[in-house]
Short mmCIF file of C-alpha atoms in Angstrom, two decimals:
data_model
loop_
_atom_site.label_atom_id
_atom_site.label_comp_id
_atom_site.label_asym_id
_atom_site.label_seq_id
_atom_site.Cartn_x
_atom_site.Cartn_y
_atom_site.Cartn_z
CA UNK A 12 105.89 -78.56 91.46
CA UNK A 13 103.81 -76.82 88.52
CA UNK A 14 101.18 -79.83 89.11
CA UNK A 15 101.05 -79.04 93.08
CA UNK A 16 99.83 -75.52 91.91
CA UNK A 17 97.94 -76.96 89.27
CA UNK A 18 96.23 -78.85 92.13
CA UNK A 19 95.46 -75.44 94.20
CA UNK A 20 98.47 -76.51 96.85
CA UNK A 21 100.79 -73.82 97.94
CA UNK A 22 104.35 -74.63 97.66
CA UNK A 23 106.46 -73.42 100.87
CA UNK A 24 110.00 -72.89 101.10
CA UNK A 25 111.03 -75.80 102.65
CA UNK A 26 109.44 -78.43 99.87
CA UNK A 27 110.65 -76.67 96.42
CA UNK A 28 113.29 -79.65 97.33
CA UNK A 29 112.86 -83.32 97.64
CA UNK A 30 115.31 -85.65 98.96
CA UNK A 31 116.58 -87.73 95.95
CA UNK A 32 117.24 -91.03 98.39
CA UNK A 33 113.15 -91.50 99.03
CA UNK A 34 111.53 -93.38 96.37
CA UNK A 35 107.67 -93.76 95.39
CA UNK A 36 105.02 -92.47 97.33
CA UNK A 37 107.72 -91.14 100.30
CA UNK A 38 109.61 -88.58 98.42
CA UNK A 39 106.47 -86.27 97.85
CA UNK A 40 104.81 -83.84 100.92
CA UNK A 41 101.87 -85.41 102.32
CA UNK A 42 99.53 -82.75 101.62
CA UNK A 43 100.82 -83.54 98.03
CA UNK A 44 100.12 -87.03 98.37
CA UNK A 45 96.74 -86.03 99.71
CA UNK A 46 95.65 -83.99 96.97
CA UNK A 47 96.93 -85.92 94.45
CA UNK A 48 94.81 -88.72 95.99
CA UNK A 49 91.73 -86.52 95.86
CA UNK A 50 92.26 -86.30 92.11
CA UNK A 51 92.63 -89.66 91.53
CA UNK A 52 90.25 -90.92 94.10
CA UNK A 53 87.41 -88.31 91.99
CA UNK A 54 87.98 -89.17 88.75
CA UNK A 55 90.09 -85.91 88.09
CA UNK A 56 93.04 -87.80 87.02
CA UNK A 57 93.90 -91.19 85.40
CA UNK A 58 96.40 -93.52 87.33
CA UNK A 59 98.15 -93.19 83.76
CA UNK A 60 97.64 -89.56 84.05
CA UNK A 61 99.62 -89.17 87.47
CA UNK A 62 102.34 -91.80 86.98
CA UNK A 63 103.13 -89.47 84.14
CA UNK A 64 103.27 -86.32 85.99
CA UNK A 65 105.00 -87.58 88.88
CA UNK A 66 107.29 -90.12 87.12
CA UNK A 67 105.79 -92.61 89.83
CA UNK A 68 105.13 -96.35 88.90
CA UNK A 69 101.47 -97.33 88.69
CA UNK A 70 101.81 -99.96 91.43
CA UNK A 71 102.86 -97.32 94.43
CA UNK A 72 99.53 -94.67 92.86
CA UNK A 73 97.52 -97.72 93.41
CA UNK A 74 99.06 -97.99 96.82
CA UNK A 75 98.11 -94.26 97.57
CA UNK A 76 94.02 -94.64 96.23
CA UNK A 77 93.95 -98.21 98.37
CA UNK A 78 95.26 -96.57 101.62
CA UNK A 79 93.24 -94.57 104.54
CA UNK A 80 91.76 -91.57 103.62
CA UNK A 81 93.13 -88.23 104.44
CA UNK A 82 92.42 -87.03 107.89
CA UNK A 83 89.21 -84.71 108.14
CA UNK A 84 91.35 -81.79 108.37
CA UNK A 85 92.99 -82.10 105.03
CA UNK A 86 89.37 -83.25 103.75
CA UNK A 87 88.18 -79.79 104.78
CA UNK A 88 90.38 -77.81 103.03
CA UNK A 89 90.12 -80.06 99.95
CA UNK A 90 86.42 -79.33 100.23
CA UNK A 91 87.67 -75.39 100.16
CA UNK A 92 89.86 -75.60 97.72
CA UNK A 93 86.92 -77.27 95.16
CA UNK A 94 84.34 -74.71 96.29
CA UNK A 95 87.08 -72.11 95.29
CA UNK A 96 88.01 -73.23 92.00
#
C-alpha cells in the first residue's frame, strides 16, 4: 500500500485488505490499477519497475497499458493529482 501513497492515492478502510483468491490485475482497487497505469503509460515507471512493486508478472502489466483507458473522471483527478505534486 506504501506505493498507492507513493502514487498520491488515498487508501480507505475498506482496501488496506485484498482478497488473497484474486490473482493478477483483479486483486488490486481499480483506482489502483488506474494510477498505476498512468505511471506506466507516462514513462514514470518501468514494466520491470511495477512487476517488482506489485509482485505482478510482466504479462498481466502489459495487459493493464494495452487495455482502455481510464474513464475521464479518473483522468481528471490524475490530471489533479500531477498539477499537485
Amino acid at each position: 500500500m506504501q506505493f498507492a501513497e507513493q502514487l498520491g492515492y488515498s487508501i480507505g478502510p475498506e482496501e488496506w485488505s485484498q482478497e488473497p483468491d484474486r490473482w493478477g490485475l483483479n486483486r488490486f482497487p481499480p483506482r489502483y490499477l488506474g494510477l498505476l497505469r498512468r505511471a506506466l503509460t507516462s514513462g514514470l515507471m518501468s514494466i520491470r519497475g511495477a512487476a517488482a512493486v506489485t509482485d505482478m508478472a510482466e504479462e498481466d502489466l502489459e495487459e493493464l497499458i494495452s487495455g482502455p483507458p481510464p474513464s475521464t473522471l479518473d483522468e481528471e483527478e490524475f490530471s489533479y493529482l500531477a498539477q499537485s505534486g
